[in-house]
Short mmCIF file of C-alpha atoms in Angstrom, two decimals:
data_model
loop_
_atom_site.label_atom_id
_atom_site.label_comp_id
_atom_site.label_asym_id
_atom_site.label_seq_id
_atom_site.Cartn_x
_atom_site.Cartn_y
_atom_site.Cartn_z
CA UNK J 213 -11.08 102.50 -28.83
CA UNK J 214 -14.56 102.22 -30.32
CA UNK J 215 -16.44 99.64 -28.82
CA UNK J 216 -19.92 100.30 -31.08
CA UNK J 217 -21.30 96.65 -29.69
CA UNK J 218 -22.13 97.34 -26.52
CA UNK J 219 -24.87 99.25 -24.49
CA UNK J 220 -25.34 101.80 -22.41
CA UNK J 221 -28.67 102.83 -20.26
CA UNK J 222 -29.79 105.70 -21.07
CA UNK J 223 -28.10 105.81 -25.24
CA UNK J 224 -31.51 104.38 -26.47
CA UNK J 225 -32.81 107.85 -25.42
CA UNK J 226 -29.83 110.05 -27.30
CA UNK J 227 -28.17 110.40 -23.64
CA UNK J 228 -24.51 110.96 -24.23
CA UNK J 229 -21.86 112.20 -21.74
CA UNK J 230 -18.38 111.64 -20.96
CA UNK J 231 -16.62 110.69 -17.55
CA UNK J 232 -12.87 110.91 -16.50
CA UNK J 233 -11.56 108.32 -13.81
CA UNK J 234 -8.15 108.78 -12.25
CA UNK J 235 -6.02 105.90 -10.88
CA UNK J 236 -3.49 107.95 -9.30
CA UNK J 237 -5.16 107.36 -5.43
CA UNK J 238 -6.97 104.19 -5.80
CA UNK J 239 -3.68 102.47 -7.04
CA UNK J 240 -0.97 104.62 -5.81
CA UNK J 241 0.24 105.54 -8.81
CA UNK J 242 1.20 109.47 -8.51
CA UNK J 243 2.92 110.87 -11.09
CA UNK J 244 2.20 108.29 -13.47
CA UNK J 245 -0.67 109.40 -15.35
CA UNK J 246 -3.03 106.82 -15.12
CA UNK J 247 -6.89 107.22 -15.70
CA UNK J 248 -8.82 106.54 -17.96
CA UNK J 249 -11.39 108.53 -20.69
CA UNK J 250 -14.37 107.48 -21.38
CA UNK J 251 -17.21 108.90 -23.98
CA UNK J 252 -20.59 107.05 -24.32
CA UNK J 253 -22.31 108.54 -27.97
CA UNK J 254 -25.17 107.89 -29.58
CA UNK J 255 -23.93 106.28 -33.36
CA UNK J 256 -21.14 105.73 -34.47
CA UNK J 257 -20.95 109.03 -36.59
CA UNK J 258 -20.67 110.81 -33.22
CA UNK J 259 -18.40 108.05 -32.05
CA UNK J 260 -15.36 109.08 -35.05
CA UNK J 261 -16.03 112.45 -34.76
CA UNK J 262 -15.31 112.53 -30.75
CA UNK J 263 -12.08 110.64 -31.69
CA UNK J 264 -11.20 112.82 -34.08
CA UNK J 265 -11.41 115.54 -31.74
CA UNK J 266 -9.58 114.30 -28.89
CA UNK J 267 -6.69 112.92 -31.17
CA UNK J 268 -6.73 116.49 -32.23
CA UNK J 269 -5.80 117.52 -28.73
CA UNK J 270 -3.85 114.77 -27.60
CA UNK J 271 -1.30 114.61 -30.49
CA UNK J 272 0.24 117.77 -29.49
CA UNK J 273 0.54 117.70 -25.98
CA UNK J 274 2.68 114.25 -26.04
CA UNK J 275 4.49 112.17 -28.69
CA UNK J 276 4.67 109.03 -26.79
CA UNK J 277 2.21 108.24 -23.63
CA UNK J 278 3.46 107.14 -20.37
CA UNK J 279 3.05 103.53 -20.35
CA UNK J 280 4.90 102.65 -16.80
CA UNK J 281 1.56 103.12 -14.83
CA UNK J 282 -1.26 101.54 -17.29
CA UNK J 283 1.30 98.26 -16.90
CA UNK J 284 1.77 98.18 -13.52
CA UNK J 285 -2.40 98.87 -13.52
CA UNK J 286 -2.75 95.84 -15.94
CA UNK J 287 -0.16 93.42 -13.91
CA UNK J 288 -2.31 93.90 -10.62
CA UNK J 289 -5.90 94.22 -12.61
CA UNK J 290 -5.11 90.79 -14.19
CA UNK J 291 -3.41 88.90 -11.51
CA UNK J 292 -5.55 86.92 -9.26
CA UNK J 293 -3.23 87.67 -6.06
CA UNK J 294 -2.14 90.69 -6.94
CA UNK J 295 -5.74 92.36 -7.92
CA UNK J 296 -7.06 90.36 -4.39
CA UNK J 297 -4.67 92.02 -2.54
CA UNK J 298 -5.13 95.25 -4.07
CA UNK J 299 -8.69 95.13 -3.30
CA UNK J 300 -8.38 94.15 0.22
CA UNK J 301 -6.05 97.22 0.67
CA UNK J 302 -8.18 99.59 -0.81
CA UNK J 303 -11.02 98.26 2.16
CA UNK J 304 -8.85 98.70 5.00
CA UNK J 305 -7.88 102.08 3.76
CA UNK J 306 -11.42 103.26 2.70
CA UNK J 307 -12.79 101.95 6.22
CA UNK J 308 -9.69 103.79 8.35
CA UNK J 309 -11.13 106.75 5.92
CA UNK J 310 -14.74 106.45 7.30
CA UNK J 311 -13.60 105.87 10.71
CA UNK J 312 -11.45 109.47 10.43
CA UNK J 313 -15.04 110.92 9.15
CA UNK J 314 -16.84 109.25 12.12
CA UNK J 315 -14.29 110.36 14.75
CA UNK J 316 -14.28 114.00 13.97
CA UNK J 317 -17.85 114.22 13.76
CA UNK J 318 -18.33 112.44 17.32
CA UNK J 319 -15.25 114.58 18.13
CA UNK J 320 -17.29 117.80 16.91
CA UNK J 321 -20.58 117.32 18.91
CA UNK J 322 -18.27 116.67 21.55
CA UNK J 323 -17.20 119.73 21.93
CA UNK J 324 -20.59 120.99 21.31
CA UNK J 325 -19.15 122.99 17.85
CA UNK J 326 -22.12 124.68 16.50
CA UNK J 327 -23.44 123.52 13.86
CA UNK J 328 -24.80 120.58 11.81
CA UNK J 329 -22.03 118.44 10.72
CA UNK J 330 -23.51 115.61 9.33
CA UNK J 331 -22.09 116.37 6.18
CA UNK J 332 -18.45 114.93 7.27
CA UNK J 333 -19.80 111.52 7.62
CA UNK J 334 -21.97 111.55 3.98
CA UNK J 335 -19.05 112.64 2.00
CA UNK J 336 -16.89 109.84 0.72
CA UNK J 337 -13.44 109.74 -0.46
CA UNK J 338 -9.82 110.85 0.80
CA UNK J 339 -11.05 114.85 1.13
CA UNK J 340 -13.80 116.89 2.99
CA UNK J 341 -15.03 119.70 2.57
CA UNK J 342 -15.82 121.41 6.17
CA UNK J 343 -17.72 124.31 5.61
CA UNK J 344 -15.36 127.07 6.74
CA UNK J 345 -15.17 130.18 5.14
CA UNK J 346 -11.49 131.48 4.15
CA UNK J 347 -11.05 133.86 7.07
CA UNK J 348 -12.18 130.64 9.23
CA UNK J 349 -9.44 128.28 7.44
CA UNK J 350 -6.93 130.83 7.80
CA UNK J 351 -7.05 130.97 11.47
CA UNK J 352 -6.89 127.62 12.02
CA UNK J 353 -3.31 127.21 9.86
CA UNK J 354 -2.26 130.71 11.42
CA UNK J 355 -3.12 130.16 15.40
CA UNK J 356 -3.72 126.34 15.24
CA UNK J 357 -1.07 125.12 12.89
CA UNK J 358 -3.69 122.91 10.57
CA UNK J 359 -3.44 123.08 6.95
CA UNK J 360 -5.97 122.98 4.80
CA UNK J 361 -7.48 124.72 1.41
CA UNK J 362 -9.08 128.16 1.78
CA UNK J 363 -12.21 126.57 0.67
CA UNK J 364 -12.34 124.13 3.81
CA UNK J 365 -11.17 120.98 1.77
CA UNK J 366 -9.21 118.67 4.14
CA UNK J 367 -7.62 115.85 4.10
CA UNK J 368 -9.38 112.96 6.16
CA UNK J 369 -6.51 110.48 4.84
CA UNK J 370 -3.89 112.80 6.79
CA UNK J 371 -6.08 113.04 10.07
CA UNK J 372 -5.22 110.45 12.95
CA UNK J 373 -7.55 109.49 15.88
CA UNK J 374 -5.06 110.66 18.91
CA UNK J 375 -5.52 114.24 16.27
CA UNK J 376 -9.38 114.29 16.29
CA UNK J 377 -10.07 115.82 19.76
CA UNK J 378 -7.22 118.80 18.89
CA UNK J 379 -9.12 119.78 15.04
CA UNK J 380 -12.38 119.41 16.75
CA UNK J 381 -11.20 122.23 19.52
CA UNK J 382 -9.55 124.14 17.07
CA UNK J 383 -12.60 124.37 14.57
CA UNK J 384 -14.82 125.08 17.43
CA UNK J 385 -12.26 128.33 18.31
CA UNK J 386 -12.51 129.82 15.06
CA UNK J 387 -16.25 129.55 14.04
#
């Protein structure tokens, strides 16, 4: 929907951008399509011709868009209860998150793995991205039976403290 009334930082100075948001892992909603598009333009000329566009793409990919998720999203974003205990579940989560990035680091000078690793405690979010090369990731799902993406993304969200000590060793062994 156009909303031409209000402002954005940054339009004054002909900034415009877009930005895509996903609700599928902050709401548990997999499979259901939920996010949300968003594109900040300078006039409203630019405003109907980006719509045009995008209806222009959209229109043929799906007749009818899911609608199960964006209600379920709207029941629990407009609920007092429900969007209170939402939010408090998405803290403990986030913080078990940070404490999964904070144990494998500790767990990684530990075992005196060379190397800065900083980096796992600055990223945020359910993912990490390690540093390993391929041939490096390989070895540790071939001889140490952790899976992970070629291009060293793990998942913090699957790691588990009594775990930590083990993927520390293991990354050590094949650096």
């Amino acid at each position: 929907a156009l909303i031409p009334q209000r402002r954005v930082h940054g339009v004054d100075n002909g900034l415009e951008f877009a930005t895509a948001q996903s609700y599928a892992k902050n709401m548990g909603m997999y499979g259901e399509r939920v996010g949300c598009l968003s594109f900040v333009c300078d006039s409203p000329d630019t405003a109907r011709a980006v719509t045009s566009q995008l209806k222009g793409i959209v229109r043929p990919m799906y007749s009818n868009p899911p609608i199960h998720g964006a209600r379920i999203a709207h029941l629990i974003l407009t609920d007092p209860a429900l969007r209170a205990s939402w939010e408090e579940e998405l803290k403990l989560m986030s913080h078990r998150i940070q404490q999964m990035r904070e144990g494998l680091h500790a767990a990684l000078l530990e075992v005196q793995a060379p190397g800065d690793w900083s980096h796992i405690v600055k990223q945020i979010g359910m993912f990490s991205f390690t540093g390993l090369t391929a041939p490096q990731c390989e070895s540790l799902i071939k001889d140490h039976h952790i899976y992970l993406l070629s291009n060293g993304r793990i998942s913090v969200a699957g790691l588990s403290t009594n775990r930590l000590m083990y993927l520390a060793k293991a990354m050590k062994a094949v650096l």
